[in-house]
Amino acid sequence: MTSNAVPADGDPRRLLAEARGLARRVRLTQRVTWLPLLVLAVVTFGAIPVSGWGPTVTSDCRAVDGGQVCKVWEPAPQLYWLAALLLAYVVIARGYLRVARARGVDARVRPYVLTGVALTVVLFAALAAGAGAWIVPDPQVLDPSTSVQVLFRLLTPTGGIGLALLVLAWLERHPALLLFALGYLTVVLVPITFGWAVHWGGRWQFAPMLVITGGLLLLGSTGFALAQRLRRAR
């Protein structure tokens, strides 16, 4: 067997640098970062009318400190998020594979899609176990601590999207996407609403936050698409 790929007097440092450069170019070619952000933005915006117009099922109400606490289940939003997120990850996977075939490279999207699907299934299994509701044994729990509120927000569909984006940033070795995912999670967990949701109530109380998070995903998709176009134009 013969090979002339590596000269005998080749500089190992130069060869290593070239290998790393090639690996970096392949990662850049594999990236279609704008696609998952766009698909997830569409899913988030679609949740707004479903959350506002879907029915609310209440049961097992009991008196607590001059008021009452009930089990609450909103079937339409929960079923929407479950079906929409699973479909979204299928669309993202097909999009990545199609682009990879067109560019002649492999796509490392499978771990991201599997993580997104697993997060979705675990989240909605937890919701189904409690029918999306909480029975409050102590009136003080009606005003939970900040850490508990952050945990609740993390266990929402929008929180799951942020966790999946962290996985995608790790797979693509993408510092810009990592910063975006951390910023997105900050908006979800704090949450950052610019005071818009303060006076909203009823079935539309989640609309402002969905508009903000969906808009952030859409802006991120636009930014990454423009950056990719500029990079390929060079």
GROMACS .gro file of C-alpha atoms in nm:
model
  234
    1MET     CA    1   0.000   0.000   0.000
    2THR     CA    2   0.135   0.343  -0.093
    3SER     CA    3   0.032   0.694  -0.001
    4ASN     CA    4   0.162   1.039  -0.083
    5ALA     CA    5  -0.085   1.232   0.136
    6VAL     CA    6   0.172   1.321   0.405
    7PRO     CA    7   0.532   1.409   0.311
    8ALA     CA    8   0.805   1.258   0.522
    9ASP     CA    9   0.934   1.596   0.627
   10GLY     CA   10   0.588   1.736   0.703
   11ASP     CA   11   0.559   1.966   1.004
   12PRO     CA   12   0.331   1.797   1.263
   13ARG     CA   13   0.214   2.136   1.389
   14ARG     CA   14   0.117   2.247   1.040
   15LEU     CA   15  -0.062   1.918   0.973
   16LEU     CA   16  -0.252   1.948   1.302
   17ALA     CA   17  -0.349   2.306   1.222
   18GLU     CA   18  -0.471   2.202   0.878
   19ALA     CA   19  -0.674   1.916   1.027
   20ARG     CA   20  -0.832   2.150   1.279
   21GLY     CA   21  -0.903   2.403   1.007
   22LEU     CA   22  -1.070   2.136   0.795
   23ALA     CA   23  -1.281   2.021   1.090
   24ARG     CA   24  -1.389   2.379   1.154
   25ARG     CA   25  -1.488   2.429   0.789
   26VAL     CA   26  -1.693   2.110   0.801
   27ARG     CA   27  -1.873   2.231   1.116
   28LEU     CA   28  -1.948   2.562   0.948
   29THR     CA   29  -2.081   2.381   0.643
   30GLN     CA   30  -2.302   2.160   0.861
   31ARG     CA   31  -2.468   2.453   1.038
   32VAL     CA   32  -2.824   2.543   0.953
   33THR     CA   33  -2.881   2.728   1.279
   34TRP     CA   34  -3.157   2.949   1.144
   35LEU     CA   35  -3.383   2.649   1.070
   36PRO     CA   36  -3.457   2.522   1.424
   37LEU     CA   37  -3.499   2.879   1.549
   38LEU     CA   38  -3.749   2.956   1.271
   39VAL     CA   39  -3.948   2.635   1.321
   40LEU     CA   40  -3.961   2.681   1.699
   41ALA     CA   41  -4.066   3.045   1.656
   42VAL     CA   42  -4.361   2.935   1.440
   43VAL     CA   43  -4.459   2.676   1.702
   44THR     CA   44  -4.442   2.939   1.979
   45PHE     CA   45  -4.657   3.188   1.790
   46GLY     CA   46  -4.906   2.912   1.712
   47ALA     CA   47  -4.952   2.849   2.084
   48ILE     CA   48  -5.098   3.198   2.138
   49PRO     CA   49  -5.448   3.142   1.991
   50VAL     CA   50  -5.460   2.787   2.127
   51SER     CA   51  -5.386   2.912   2.480
   52GLY     CA   52  -5.636   3.196   2.450
   53TRP     CA   53  -5.931   3.007   2.307
   54GLY     CA   54  -5.889   2.656   2.444
   55PRO     CA   55  -6.117   2.528   2.721
   56THR     CA   56  -6.021   2.510   3.089
   57VAL     CA   57  -6.127   2.211   3.297
   58THR     CA   58  -6.146   2.261   3.676
   59SER     CA   59  -6.223   2.002   3.942
   60ASP     CA   60  -6.176   1.911   4.309
   61CYS     CA   61  -6.206   2.269   4.435
   62ARG     CA   62  -6.165   2.333   4.807
   63ALA     CA   63  -6.159   2.634   5.035
   64VAL     CA   64  -5.820   2.785   5.122
   65ASP     CA   65  -5.773   3.104   5.328
   66GLY     CA   66  -6.092   3.277   5.219
   67GLY     CA   67  -6.067   3.151   4.859
   68GLN     CA   68  -6.043   2.818   4.685
   69VAL     CA   69  -5.784   2.601   4.515
   70CYS     CA   70  -5.875   2.369   4.228
   71LYS     CA   71  -5.720   2.122   3.994
   72VAL     CA   72  -5.685   2.298   3.660
   73TRP     CA   73  -5.626   2.129   3.325
   74GLU     CA   74  -5.598   2.306   2.992
   75PRO     CA   75  -5.607   2.020   2.740
   76ALA     CA   76  -5.582   2.223   2.418
   77PRO     CA   77  -5.250   2.402   2.491
   78GLN     CA   78  -5.090   2.090   2.635
   79LEU     CA   79  -5.189   1.870   2.342
   80TYR     CA   80  -5.086   2.144   2.100
   81TRP     CA   81  -4.738   2.180   2.250
   82LEU     CA   82  -4.687   1.803   2.255
   83ALA     CA   83  -4.788   1.751   1.893
   84ALA     CA   84  -4.629   2.074   1.763
   85LEU     CA   85  -4.291   2.018   1.927
   86LEU     CA   86  -4.267   1.657   1.813
   87LEU     CA   87  -4.357   1.764   1.458
   88ALA     CA   88  -4.110   2.054   1.481
   89TYR     CA   89  -3.817   1.824   1.562
   90VAL     CA   90  -3.912   1.598   1.269
   91VAL     CA   91  -3.915   1.901   1.036
   92ILE     CA   92  -3.581   2.020   1.175
   93ALA     CA   93  -3.424   1.677   1.126
   94ARG     CA   94  -3.545   1.652   0.767
   95GLY     CA   95  -3.422   2.003   0.694
   96TYR     CA   96  -3.075   1.934   0.833
   97LEU     CA   97  -3.045   1.606   0.642
   98ARG     CA   98  -3.158   1.768   0.318
   99VAL     CA   99  -2.905   2.049   0.351
  100ALA     CA  100  -2.632   1.800   0.447
  101ARG     CA  101  -2.693   1.592   0.136
  102ALA     CA  102  -2.692   1.904  -0.081
  103ARG     CA  103  -2.357   2.014   0.066
  104GLY     CA  104  -2.201   1.668   0.072
  105VAL     CA  105  -2.140   1.655   0.448
  106ASP     CA  106  -2.275   1.461   0.744
  107ALA     CA  107  -2.541   1.610   0.972
  108ARG     CA  108  -2.506   1.582   1.350
  109VAL     CA  109  -2.868   1.663   1.412
  110ARG     CA  110  -2.982   1.326   1.550
  111PRO     CA  111  -2.862   1.385   1.912
  112TYR     CA  112  -3.030   1.728   1.910
  113VAL     CA  113  -3.359   1.589   1.779
  114LEU     CA  114  -3.354   1.297   2.022
  115THR     CA  115  -3.285   1.536   2.310
  116GLY     CA  116  -3.570   1.764   2.202
  117VAL     CA  117  -3.812   1.473   2.173
  118ALA     CA  118  -3.699   1.331   2.511
  119LEU     CA  119  -3.745   1.668   2.682
  120THR     CA  120  -4.090   1.703   2.528
  121VAL     CA  121  -4.201   1.355   2.632
  122VAL     CA  122  -4.067   1.389   2.988
  123LEU     CA  123  -4.226   1.732   3.030
  124PHE     CA  124  -4.568   1.623   2.913
  125ALA     CA  125  -4.552   1.294   3.105
  126ALA     CA  126  -4.505   1.504   3.419
  127LEU     CA  127  -4.797   1.727   3.320
  128ALA     CA  128  -5.017   1.427   3.246
  129ALA     CA  129  -4.934   1.271   3.582
  130GLY     CA  130  -5.077   1.577   3.756
  131ALA     CA  131  -5.331   1.661   3.485
  132GLY     CA  132  -5.150   1.992   3.453
  133ALA     CA  133  -5.262   2.097   3.801
  134TRP     CA  134  -5.147   2.142   4.159
  135ILE     CA  135  -5.335   2.080   4.482
  136VAL     CA  136  -5.201   2.335   4.730
  137PRO     CA  137  -5.200   2.205   5.092
  138ASP     CA  138  -5.062   2.527   5.241
  139PRO     CA  139  -5.183   2.879   5.152
  140GLN     CA  140  -4.822   3.000   5.163
  141VAL     CA  141  -4.744   2.783   4.862
  142LEU     CA  142  -4.972   3.012   4.662
  143ASP     CA  143  -4.678   3.254   4.669
  144PRO     CA  144  -4.382   3.022   4.595
  145SER     CA  145  -4.021   3.121   4.635
  146THR     CA  146  -3.818   3.260   4.346
  147SER     CA  147  -3.630   2.932   4.300
  148VAL     CA  148  -3.956   2.737   4.276
  149GLN     CA  149  -4.093   2.983   4.020
  150VAL     CA  150  -3.775   2.949   3.811
  151LEU     CA  151  -3.807   2.569   3.824
  152PHE     CA  152  -4.170   2.588   3.711
  153ARG     CA  153  -4.073   2.810   3.417
  154LEU     CA  154  -3.794   2.573   3.320
  155LEU     CA  155  -4.048   2.288   3.308
  156THR     CA  156  -4.256   2.467   3.048
  157PRO     CA  157  -4.242   2.413   2.670
  158THR     CA  158  -4.053   2.740   2.624
  159GLY     CA  159  -3.802   2.633   2.889
  160GLY     CA  160  -3.759   2.299   2.711
  161ILE     CA  161  -3.685   2.484   2.387
  162GLY     CA  162  -3.402   2.670   2.560
  163LEU     CA  163  -3.251   2.346   2.694
  164ALA     CA  164  -3.266   2.190   2.347
  165LEU     CA  165  -3.088   2.495   2.202
  166LEU     CA  166  -2.807   2.447   2.454
  167VAL     CA  167  -2.764   2.091   2.325
  168LEU     CA  168  -2.756   2.215   1.965
  169ALA     CA  169  -2.493   2.477   2.053
  170TRP     CA  170  -2.276   2.205   2.209
  171LEU     CA  171  -2.314   1.972   1.910
  172GLU     CA  172  -2.226   2.245   1.660
  173ARG     CA  173  -1.948   2.394   1.877
  174HIS     CA  174  -2.129   2.723   1.817
  175PRO     CA  175  -2.038   2.998   2.070
  176ALA     CA  176  -2.284   3.247   1.918
  177LEU     CA  177  -2.572   3.000   1.951
  178LEU     CA  178  -2.464   2.924   2.309
  179LEU     CA  179  -2.487   3.294   2.397
  180PHE     CA  180  -2.824   3.315   2.223
  181ALA     CA  181  -2.957   3.010   2.411
  182LEU     CA  182  -2.842   3.152   2.746
  183GLY     CA  183  -3.006   3.485   2.663
  184TYR     CA  184  -3.325   3.308   2.560
  185LEU     CA  185  -3.332   3.109   2.885
  186THR     CA  186  -3.277   3.430   3.081
  187VAL     CA  187  -3.583   3.584   2.915
  188VAL     CA  188  -3.789   3.272   2.994
  189LEU     CA  189  -3.673   3.214   3.352
  190VAL     CA  190  -3.655   3.567   3.494
  191PRO     CA  191  -3.889   3.634   3.303
  192ILE     CA  192  -3.814   3.951   3.105
  193THR     CA  193  -4.149   4.090   2.988
  194PHE     CA  194  -4.080   4.468   2.975
  195GLY     CA  195  -4.386   4.505   3.199
  196TRP     CA  196  -4.616   4.396   2.917
  197ALA     CA  197  -4.778   4.104   3.099
  198VAL     CA  198  -4.840   4.282   3.430
  199HIS     CA  199  -5.204   4.376   3.368
  200TRP     CA  200  -5.302   4.081   3.150
  201GLY     CA  201  -5.531   3.819   3.296
  202GLY     CA  202  -5.760   3.535   3.213
  203ARG     CA  203  -5.687   3.299   2.927
  204TRP     CA  204  -5.459   3.549   2.751
  205GLN     CA  205  -5.215   3.598   3.039
  206PHE     CA  206  -4.945   3.393   2.861
  207ALA     CA  207  -4.978   3.574   2.526
  208PRO     CA  208  -4.725   3.853   2.596
  209MET     CA  209  -4.453   3.607   2.703
  210LEU     CA  210  -4.519   3.387   2.400
  211VAL     CA  211  -4.494   3.690   2.171
  212ILE     CA  212  -4.163   3.791   2.333
  213THR     CA  213  -4.004   3.445   2.322
  214GLY     CA  214  -4.136   3.374   1.973
  215GLY     CA  215  -4.009   3.710   1.854
  216LEU     CA  216  -3.669   3.641   2.007
  217LEU     CA  217  -3.648   3.308   1.823
  218LEU     CA  218  -3.751   3.475   1.499
  219LEU     CA  219  -3.491   3.750   1.539
  220GLY     CA  220  -3.227   3.489   1.616
  221SER     CA  221  -3.322   3.290   1.306
  222THR     CA  222  -3.296   3.602   1.090
  223GLY     CA  223  -2.960   3.697   1.238
  224PHE     CA  224  -2.804   3.353   1.194
  225ALA     CA  225  -2.939   3.328   0.837
  226LEU     CA  226  -2.785   3.663   0.745
  227ALA     CA  227  -2.455   3.569   0.909
  228GLN     CA  228  -2.446   3.241   0.716
  229ARG     CA  229  -2.519   3.418   0.387
  230LEU     CA  230  -2.245   3.673   0.449
  231ARG     CA  231  -1.996   3.400   0.538
  232ARG     CA  232  -2.071   3.197   0.225
  233ALA     CA  233  -2.049   3.509   0.008
  234ARG     CA  234  -1.689   3.572   0.107
   0.00000   0.00000   0.00000
